[in-house]
Short mmCIF file of C-alpha atoms and ligand atoms in Angstrom, two decimals:
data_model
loop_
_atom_site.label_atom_id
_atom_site.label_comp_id
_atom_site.label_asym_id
_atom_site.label_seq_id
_atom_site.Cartn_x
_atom_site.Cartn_y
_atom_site.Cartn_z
CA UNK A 1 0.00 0.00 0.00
CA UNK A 2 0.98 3.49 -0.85
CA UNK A 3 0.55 7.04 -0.09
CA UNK A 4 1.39 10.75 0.26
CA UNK A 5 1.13 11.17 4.05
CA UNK A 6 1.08 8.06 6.61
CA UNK A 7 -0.14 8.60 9.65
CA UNK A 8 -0.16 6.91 12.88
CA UNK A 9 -2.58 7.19 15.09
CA UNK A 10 -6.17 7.96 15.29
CA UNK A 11 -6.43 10.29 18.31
CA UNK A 12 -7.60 14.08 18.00
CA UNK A 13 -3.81 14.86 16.52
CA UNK A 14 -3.66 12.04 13.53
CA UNK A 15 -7.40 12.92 12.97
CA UNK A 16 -6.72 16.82 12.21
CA UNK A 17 -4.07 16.58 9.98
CA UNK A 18 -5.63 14.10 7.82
CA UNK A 19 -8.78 16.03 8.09
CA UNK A 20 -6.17 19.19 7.26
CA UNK A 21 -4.45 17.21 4.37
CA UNK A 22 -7.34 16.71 2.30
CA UNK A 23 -8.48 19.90 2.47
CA UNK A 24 -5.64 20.53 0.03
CA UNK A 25 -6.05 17.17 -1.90
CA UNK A 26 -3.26 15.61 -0.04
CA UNK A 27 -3.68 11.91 -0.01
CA UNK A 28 -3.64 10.20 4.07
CA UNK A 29 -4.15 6.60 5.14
CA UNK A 30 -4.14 6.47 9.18
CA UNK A 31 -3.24 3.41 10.96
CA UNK A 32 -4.37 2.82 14.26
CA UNK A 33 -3.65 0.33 16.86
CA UNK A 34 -7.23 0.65 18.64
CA UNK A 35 -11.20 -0.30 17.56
CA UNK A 36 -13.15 2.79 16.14
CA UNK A 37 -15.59 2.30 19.21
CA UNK A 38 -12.87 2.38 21.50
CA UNK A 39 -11.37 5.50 20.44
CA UNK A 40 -14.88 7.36 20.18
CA UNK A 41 -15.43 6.41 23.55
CA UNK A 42 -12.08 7.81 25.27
CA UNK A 43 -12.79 10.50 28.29
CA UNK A 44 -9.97 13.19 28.23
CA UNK A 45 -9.51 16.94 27.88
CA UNK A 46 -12.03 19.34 27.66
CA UNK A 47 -10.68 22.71 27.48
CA UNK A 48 -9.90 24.44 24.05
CA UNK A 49 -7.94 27.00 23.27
CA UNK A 50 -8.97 29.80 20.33
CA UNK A 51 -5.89 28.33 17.98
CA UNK A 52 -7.70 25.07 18.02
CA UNK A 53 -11.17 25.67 17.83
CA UNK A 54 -9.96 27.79 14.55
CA UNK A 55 -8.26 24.57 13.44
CA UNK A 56 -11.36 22.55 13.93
CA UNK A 57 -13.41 24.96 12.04
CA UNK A 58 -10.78 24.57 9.31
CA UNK A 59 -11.12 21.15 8.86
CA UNK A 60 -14.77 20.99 8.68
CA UNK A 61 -15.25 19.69 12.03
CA UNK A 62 -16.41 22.89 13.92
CA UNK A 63 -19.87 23.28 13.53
CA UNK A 64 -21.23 21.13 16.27
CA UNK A 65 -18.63 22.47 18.69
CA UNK A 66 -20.17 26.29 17.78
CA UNK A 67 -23.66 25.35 18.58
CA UNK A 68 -22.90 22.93 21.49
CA UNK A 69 -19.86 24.34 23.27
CA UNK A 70 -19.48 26.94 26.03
CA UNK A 71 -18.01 30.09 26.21
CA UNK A 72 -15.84 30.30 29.36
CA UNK A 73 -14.60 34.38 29.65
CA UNK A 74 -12.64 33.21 33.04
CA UNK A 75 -11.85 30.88 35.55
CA UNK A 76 -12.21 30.81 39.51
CA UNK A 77 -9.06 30.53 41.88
CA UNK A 78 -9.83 29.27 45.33
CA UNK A 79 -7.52 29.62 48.14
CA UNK A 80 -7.01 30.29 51.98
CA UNK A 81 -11.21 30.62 52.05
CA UNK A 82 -11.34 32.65 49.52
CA UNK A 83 -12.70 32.62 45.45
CA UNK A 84 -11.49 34.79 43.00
CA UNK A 85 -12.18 35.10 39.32
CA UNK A 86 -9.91 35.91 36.56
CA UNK A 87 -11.47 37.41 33.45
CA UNK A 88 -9.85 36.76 30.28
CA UNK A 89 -10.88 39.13 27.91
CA UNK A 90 -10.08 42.01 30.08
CA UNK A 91 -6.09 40.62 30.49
CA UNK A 92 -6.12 39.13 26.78
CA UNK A 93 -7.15 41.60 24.49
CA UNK A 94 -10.63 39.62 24.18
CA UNK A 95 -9.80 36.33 24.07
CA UNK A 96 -11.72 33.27 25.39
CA UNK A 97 -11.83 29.22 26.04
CA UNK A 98 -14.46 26.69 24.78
CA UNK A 99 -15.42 23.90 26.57
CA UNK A 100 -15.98 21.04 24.59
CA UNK A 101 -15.33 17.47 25.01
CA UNK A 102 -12.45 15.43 23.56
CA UNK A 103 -14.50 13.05 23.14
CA UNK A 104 -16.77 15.23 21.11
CA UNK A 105 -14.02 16.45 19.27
CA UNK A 106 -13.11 12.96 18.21
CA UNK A 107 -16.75 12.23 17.30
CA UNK A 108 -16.89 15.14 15.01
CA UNK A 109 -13.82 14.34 13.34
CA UNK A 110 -14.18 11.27 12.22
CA UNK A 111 -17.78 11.72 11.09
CA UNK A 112 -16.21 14.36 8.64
CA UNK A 113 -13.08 12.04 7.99
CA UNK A 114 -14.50 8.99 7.25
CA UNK A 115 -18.47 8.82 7.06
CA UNK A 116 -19.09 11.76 5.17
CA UNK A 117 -15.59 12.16 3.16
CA UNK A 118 -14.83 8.62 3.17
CA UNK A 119 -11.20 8.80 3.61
CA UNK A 120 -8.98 5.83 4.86
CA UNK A 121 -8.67 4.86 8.52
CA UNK A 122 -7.68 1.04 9.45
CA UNK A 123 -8.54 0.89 12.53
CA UNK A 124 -7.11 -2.69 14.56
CA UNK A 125 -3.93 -2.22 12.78
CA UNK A 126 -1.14 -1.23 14.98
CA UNK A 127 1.81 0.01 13.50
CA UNK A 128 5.22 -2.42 14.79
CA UNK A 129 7.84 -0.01 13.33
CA UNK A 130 8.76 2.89 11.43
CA UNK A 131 11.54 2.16 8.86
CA UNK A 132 13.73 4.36 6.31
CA UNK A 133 12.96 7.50 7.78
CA UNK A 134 15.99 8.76 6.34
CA UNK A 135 15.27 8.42 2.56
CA UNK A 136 12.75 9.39 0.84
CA UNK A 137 10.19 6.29 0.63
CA UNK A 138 9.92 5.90 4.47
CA UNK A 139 7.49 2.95 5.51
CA UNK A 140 5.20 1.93 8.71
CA UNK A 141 5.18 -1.70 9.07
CA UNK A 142 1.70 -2.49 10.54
CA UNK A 143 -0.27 -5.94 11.68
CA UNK A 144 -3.40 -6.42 10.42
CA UNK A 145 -6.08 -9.63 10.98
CA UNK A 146 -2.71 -11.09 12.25
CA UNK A 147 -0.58 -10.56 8.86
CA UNK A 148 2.55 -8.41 8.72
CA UNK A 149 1.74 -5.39 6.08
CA UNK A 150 3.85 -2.30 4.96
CA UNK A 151 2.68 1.29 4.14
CA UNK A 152 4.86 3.18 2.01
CA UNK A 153 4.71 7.04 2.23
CA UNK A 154 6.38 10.21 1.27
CA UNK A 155 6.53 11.57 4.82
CA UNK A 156 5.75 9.38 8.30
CA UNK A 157 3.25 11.42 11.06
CA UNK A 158 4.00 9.27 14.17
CA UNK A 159 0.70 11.06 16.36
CA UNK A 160 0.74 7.93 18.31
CA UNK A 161 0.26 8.67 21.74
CA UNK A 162 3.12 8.90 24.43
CA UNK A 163 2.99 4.93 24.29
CA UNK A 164 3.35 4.75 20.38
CA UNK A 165 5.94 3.35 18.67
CA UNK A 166 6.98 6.29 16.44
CA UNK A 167 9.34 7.69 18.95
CA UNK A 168 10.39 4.26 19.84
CA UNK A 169 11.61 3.90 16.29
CA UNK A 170 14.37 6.49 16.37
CA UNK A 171 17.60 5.35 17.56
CA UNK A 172 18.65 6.36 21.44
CA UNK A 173 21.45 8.95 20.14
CA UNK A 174 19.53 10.55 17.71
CA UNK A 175 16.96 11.41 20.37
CA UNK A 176 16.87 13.33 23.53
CA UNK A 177 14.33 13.54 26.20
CA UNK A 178 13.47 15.08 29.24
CA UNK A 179 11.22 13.95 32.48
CA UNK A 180 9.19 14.63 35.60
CA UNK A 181 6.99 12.39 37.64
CA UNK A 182 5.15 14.43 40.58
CA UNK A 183 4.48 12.86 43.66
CA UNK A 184 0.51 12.59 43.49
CA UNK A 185 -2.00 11.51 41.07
CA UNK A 186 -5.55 12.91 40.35
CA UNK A 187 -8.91 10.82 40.91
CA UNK A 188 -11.83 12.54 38.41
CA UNK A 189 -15.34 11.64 38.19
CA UNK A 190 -17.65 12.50 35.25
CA UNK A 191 -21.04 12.87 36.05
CA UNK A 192 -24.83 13.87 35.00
CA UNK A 193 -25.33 16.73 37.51
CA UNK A 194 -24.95 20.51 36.76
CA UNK A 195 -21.79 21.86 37.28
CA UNK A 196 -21.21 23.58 40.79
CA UNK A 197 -20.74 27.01 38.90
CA UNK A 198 -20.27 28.86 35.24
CA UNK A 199 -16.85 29.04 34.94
CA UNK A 200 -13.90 26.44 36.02
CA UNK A 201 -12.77 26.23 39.57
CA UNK A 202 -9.15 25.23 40.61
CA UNK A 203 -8.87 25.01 44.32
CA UNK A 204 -5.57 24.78 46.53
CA UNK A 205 -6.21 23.31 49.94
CA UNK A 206 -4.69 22.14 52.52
CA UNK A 207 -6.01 18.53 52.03
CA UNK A 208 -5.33 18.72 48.32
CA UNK A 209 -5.84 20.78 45.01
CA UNK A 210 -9.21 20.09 43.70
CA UNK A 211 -11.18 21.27 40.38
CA UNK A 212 -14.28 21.84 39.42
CA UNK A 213 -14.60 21.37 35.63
CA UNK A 214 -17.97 20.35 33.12
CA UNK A 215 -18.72 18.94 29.53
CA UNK A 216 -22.17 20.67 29.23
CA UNK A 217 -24.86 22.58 31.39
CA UNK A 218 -25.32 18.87 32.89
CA UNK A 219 -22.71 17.00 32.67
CA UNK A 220 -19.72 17.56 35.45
CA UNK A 221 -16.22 16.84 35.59
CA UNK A 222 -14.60 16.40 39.31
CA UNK A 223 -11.07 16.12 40.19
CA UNK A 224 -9.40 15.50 43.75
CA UNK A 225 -5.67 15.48 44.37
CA UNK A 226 -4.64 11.72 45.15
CA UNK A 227 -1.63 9.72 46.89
CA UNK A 228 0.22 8.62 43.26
CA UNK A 229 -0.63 4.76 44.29
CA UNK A 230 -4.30 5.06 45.00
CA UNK A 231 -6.95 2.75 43.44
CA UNK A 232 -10.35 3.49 42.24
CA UNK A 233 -11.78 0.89 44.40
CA UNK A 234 -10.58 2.61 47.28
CA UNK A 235 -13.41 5.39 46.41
CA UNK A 236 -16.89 4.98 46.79
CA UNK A 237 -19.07 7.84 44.97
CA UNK A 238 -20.31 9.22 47.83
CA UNK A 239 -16.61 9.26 49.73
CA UNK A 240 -15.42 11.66 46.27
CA UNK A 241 -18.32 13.91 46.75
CA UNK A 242 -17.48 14.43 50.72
CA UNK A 243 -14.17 14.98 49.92
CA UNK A 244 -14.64 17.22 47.12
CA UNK A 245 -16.68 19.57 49.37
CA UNK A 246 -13.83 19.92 52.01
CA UNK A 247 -11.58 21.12 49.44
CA UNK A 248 -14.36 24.14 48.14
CA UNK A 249 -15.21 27.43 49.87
CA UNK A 250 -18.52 27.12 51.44
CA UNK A 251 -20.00 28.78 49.08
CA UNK A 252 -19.10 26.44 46.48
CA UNK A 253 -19.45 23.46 48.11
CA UNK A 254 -22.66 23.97 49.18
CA UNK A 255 -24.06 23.78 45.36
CA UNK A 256 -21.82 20.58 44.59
CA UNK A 257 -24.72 18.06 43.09
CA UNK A 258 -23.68 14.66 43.80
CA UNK A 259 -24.80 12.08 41.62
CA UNK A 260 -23.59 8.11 40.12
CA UNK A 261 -20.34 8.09 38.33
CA UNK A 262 -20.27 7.83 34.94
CA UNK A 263 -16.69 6.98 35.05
CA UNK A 264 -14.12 7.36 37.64
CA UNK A 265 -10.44 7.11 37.22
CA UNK A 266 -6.98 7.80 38.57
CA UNK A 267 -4.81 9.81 36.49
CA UNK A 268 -1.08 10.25 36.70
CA UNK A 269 0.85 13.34 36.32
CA UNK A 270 4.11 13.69 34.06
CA UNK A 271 5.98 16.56 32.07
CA UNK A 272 7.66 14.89 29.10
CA UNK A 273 9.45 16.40 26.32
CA UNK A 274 11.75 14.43 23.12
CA UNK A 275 13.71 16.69 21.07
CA UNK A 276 13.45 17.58 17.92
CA UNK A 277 10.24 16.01 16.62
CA UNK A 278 11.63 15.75 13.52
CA UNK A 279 13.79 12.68 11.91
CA UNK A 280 13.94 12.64 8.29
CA UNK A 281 10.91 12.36 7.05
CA UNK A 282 9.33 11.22 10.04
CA UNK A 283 7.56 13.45 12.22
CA UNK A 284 6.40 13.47 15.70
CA UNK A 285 3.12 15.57 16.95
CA UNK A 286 1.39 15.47 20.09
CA UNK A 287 1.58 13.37 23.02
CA UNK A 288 3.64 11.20 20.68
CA UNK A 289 6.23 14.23 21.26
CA UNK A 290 5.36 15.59 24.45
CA UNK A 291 3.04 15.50 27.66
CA UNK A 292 2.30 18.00 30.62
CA UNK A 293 0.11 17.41 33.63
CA UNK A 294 -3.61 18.20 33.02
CA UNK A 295 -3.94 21.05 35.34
CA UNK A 296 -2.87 23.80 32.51
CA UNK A 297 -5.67 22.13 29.92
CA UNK A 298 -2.97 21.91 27.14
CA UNK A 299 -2.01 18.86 26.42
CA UNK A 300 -4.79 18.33 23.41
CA UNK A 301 -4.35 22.06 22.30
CA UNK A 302 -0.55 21.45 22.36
CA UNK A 303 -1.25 18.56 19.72
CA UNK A 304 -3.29 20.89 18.25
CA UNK A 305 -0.33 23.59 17.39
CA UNK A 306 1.97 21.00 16.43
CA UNK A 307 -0.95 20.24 13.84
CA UNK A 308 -1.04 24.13 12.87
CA UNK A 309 2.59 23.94 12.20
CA UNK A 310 3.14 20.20 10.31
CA UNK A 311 -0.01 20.43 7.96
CA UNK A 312 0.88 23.80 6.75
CA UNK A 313 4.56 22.32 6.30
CA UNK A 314 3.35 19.48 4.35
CA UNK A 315 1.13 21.78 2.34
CA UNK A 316 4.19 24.44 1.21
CA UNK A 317 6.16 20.47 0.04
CA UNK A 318 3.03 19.37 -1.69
CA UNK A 319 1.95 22.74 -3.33
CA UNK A 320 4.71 25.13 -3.76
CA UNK A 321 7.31 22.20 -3.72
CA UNK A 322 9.32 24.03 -0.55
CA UNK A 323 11.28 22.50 2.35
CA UNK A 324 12.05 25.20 4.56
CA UNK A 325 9.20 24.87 6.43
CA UNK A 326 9.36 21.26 6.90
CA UNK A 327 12.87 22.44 8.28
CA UNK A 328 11.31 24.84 10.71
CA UNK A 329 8.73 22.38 11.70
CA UNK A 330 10.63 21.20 15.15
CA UNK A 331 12.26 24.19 16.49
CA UNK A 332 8.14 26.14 15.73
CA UNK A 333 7.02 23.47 17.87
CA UNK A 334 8.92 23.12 20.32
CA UNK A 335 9.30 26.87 21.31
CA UNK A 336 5.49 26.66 22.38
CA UNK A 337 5.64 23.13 23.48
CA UNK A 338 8.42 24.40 26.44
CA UNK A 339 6.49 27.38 27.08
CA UNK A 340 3.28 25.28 27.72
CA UNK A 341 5.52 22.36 29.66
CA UNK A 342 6.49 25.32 31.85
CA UNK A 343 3.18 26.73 32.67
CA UNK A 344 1.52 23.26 33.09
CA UNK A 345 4.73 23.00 36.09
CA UNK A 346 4.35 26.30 37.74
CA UNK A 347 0.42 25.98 37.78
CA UNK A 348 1.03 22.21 38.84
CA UNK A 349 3.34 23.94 41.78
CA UNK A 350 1.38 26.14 42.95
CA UNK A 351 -2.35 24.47 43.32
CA UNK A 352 -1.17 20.98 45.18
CA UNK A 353 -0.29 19.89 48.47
CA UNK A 354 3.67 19.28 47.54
CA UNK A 355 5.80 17.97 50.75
CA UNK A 356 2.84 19.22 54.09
CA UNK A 357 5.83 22.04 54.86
CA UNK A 358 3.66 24.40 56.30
CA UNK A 359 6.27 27.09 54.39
CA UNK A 360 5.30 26.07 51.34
CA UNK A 361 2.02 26.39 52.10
CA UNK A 362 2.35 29.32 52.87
CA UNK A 363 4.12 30.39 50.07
CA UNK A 364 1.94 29.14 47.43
CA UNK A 365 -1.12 31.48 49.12
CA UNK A 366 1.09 34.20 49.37
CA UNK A 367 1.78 33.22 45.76
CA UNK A 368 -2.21 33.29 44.70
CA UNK A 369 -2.86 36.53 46.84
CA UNK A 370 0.15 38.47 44.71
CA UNK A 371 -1.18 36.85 41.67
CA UNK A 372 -4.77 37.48 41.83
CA UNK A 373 -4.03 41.37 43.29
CA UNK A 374 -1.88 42.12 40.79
CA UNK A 375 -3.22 43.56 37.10
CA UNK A 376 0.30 41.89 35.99
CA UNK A 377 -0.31 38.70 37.73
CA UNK A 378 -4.01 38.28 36.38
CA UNK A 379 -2.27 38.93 32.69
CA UNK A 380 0.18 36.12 33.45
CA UNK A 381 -2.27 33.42 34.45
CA UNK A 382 -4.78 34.60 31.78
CA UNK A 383 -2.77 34.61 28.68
CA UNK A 384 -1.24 31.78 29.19
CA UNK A 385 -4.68 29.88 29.91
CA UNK A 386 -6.39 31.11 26.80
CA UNK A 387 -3.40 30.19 24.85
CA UNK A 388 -0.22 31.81 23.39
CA UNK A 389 -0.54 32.49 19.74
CA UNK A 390 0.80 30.61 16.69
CA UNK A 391 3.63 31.78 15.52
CA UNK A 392 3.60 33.06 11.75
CA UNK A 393 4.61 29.49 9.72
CA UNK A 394 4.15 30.62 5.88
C1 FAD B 1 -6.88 10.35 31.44
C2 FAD B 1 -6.42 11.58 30.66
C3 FAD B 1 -6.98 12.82 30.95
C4 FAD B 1 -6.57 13.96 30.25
N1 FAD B 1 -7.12 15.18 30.56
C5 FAD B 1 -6.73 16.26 29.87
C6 FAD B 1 -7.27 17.54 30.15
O1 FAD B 1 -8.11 17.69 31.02
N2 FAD B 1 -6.84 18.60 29.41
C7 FAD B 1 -5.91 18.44 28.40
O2 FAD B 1 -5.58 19.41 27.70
N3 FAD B 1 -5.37 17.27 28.12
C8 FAD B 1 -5.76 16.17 28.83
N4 FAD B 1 -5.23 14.98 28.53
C9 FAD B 1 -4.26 14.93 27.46
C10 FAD B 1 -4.94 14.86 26.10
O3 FAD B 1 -6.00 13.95 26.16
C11 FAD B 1 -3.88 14.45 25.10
O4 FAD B 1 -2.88 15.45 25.10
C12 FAD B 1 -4.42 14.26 23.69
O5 FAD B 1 -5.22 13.10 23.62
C13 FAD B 1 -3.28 14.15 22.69
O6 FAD B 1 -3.76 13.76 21.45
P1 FAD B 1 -2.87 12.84 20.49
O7 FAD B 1 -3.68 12.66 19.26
O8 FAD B 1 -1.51 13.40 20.39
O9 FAD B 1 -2.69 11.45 21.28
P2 FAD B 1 -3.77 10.36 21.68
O10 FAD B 1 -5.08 10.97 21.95
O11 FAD B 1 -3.13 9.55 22.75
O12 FAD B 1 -3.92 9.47 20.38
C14 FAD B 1 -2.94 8.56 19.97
C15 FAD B 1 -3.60 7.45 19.18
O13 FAD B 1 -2.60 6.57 18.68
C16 FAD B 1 -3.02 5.23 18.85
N5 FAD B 1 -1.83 4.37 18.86
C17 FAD B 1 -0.95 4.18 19.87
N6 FAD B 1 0.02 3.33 19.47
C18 FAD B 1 -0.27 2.97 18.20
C19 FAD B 1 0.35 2.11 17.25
N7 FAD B 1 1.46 1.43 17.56
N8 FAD B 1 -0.21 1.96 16.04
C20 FAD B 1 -1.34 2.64 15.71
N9 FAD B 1 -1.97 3.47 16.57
C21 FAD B 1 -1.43 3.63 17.80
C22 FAD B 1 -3.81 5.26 20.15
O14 FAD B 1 -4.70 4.18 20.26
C23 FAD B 1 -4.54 6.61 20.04
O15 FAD B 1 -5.78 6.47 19.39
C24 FAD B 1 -5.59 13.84 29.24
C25 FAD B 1 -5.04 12.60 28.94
C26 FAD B 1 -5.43 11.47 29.64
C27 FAD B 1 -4.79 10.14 29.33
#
């Protein structure tokens, strides 16, 4: 099997820049590991940035997400008793978030990608190995119904997942990477009650950092701080909800609705970065590339940018014939990816329990009570929430 681009993985990054590609008649096939039904039915972010909702709109995939998502002009800090809001338009020249479900996202997508534009998607066919990336007919050798097969492509997008086996693929010394694990995990809940208030709440207490998050006007997301080796089965439904309302002001835990889990799970916390994301002709993007810990919301708009920067790199090769921007690709990336790796850690920092020094309690509310009194401070947390801007890529 041939074609132009080959792309691996089916999660929101491999789905946009397929989605991207044939905008521009650029020929995809995606290979992924997983069933259709499982991927459709994976609970992640939630959180989108401006740059990606754009990008969604782009590739046809946007017009459910403008009728069904919300508008979120701020979020709420809570701390030491208190609840403050930060407004993002005022500290951003305007700008805003959407909420709107991965999961939703993914839906959308592949409706446009497959059912209605009937492009190529194997799903149940994980890709072993990426080979030749050096020359110019690279190839993905993939299993599928238990036979060895080989896709042979111009260019290689490994958007595989931090677990993939693009990045696996490159030798150790062409590659570097670097690595955190914190200390603590998070336990989340999704649930069918309305959400406790408008906008997000992220909550530093002394018991644990806690946040208040939603899908819709009636659907909730919950998460609670948790010792790194926790189990779910450790938490009944009702023992979440108690300790969800310790970690709220009274005046937002009082209008916590408890209700049956949907799904509850325990989610671990890393900051991962490989350098460069590109080899040759194969390409990383996404958590394939990089991860951060959720409590920034940017690990799906961070596959996002990379998107923004590789499909308008593989667009200059296929329709002006250019390679300088397939040369820029990495170091464009990367120079947001860093600054979002470092947000994701100070924010990380600065809303959960870290060591129970009483100093560094503290200093984090000392922290929160300079940053939410300052105009500068508010500008800080804000723009870097809503999203840095794209760099110019043409
Ligand atoms: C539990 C959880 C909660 C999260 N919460 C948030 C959040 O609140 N906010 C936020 O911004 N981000 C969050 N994230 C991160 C966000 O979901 C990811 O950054 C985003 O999914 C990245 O998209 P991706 O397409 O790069 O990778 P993925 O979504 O991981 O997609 C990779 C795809 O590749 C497939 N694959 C893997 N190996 C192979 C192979 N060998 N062959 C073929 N296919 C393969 C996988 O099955 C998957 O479909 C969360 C992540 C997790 C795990």
């Amino acid at each position: 099997m041939r074609t132009q681009v080959g792309i691996i993985g089916s999660g929101p990054a491999g789905l946009l820049l397929a989605r991207l590609l044939h905008h521009q008649g650029i020929d995809t096939v995606i290979l992924e590991s997983r069933s259709r039904e499982y991927v459709a039915g994976r609970i992640r972010a939630g959180v989108i940035e401006q740059g990606m909702a754009d990008l969604l709109r782009e590739a046809g995939a946007g017009e459910r997400m403008d009728r069904e998502g919300l508008i979120h002009a701020g979020i709420n800090i809570a701390f030491d008793e208190r609840l403050e809001r930060i407004d993002f338009p005022r500290h951003t020249n305007g700008k805003v978030v959407m909420i709107y479900g991965q999961t939703e996202i993914t839906h959308d997508l592949m409706k446009a990608h497959i059912d209605e534009a009937a492009c190529i998607v194997h799903y149940e066919s994980p890709a072993m190995r990426v080979e030749g990336f050096d020359t110019e007919t690279p190839r993905i050798v993939y299993e599928q119904h238990g036979e060895q097969k080989e896709l042979v492509c111009d260019f290689v997008a490994g958007c595989d997942g931090f677990h993939g086996i693009a990045r696996k693929s490159i030798p150790a010394d062409k590659i570097k990477t670097f690595q955190r694990t914190y200390p603590f995990g998070w336990l989340g809940i999704l649930s069918d009650v309305p959400p406790v208030r408008e906008e997000l709440i992220y909550a530093n207490h002394e018991r644990g950092f806690a946040l208040c998050s939603m899908r819709s006007h009636t659907r909730s997301r919950y998460y609670i701080q948790c010792e790194i080796d926790d189990k779910v089965e450790n938490w009944s439904d009702d023992a979440f909800w108690d300790e969800l309302r310790r970690r709220l002001p009274p005046e937002a835990a009082e209008n916590v609705t408890p209700g049956p889990r949907l799904e509850m799970g325990i989610t671990p916390l890393h900051s991962f970065v490989a350098e460069p994301l590109r080899f040759g002709r194969l390409f990383l993007a996404g958590d394939a590339g990089h991860i951060v810990p959720p409590t920034g919301a940017k690990g799906l708009n961070l596959a996002a940018s990379d998107i923004y920067y590789l499909s308008r790199a593989l667009i200059a090769f296929y329709k002006e014939h250019r390679t300088d921007l397939l040369d820029r690709y990495s170091d464009a990336a990367l120079r947001r990816v860093w600054k979002a790796v470092r947000f994701s850690w100070w924010y990380t920092s600065l809303l959960h329990r870290l060591d129970g020094d009483p100093l560094s309690r503290r200093l984090q509310i000392s922290e929160m009570d300079y940053l939410t009194g300052s105009e500068a401070g508010r500008t800080v947390l804000a723009e870097n929430y809503v999203g840095l801007p794209y760099e110019k890529f043409e």
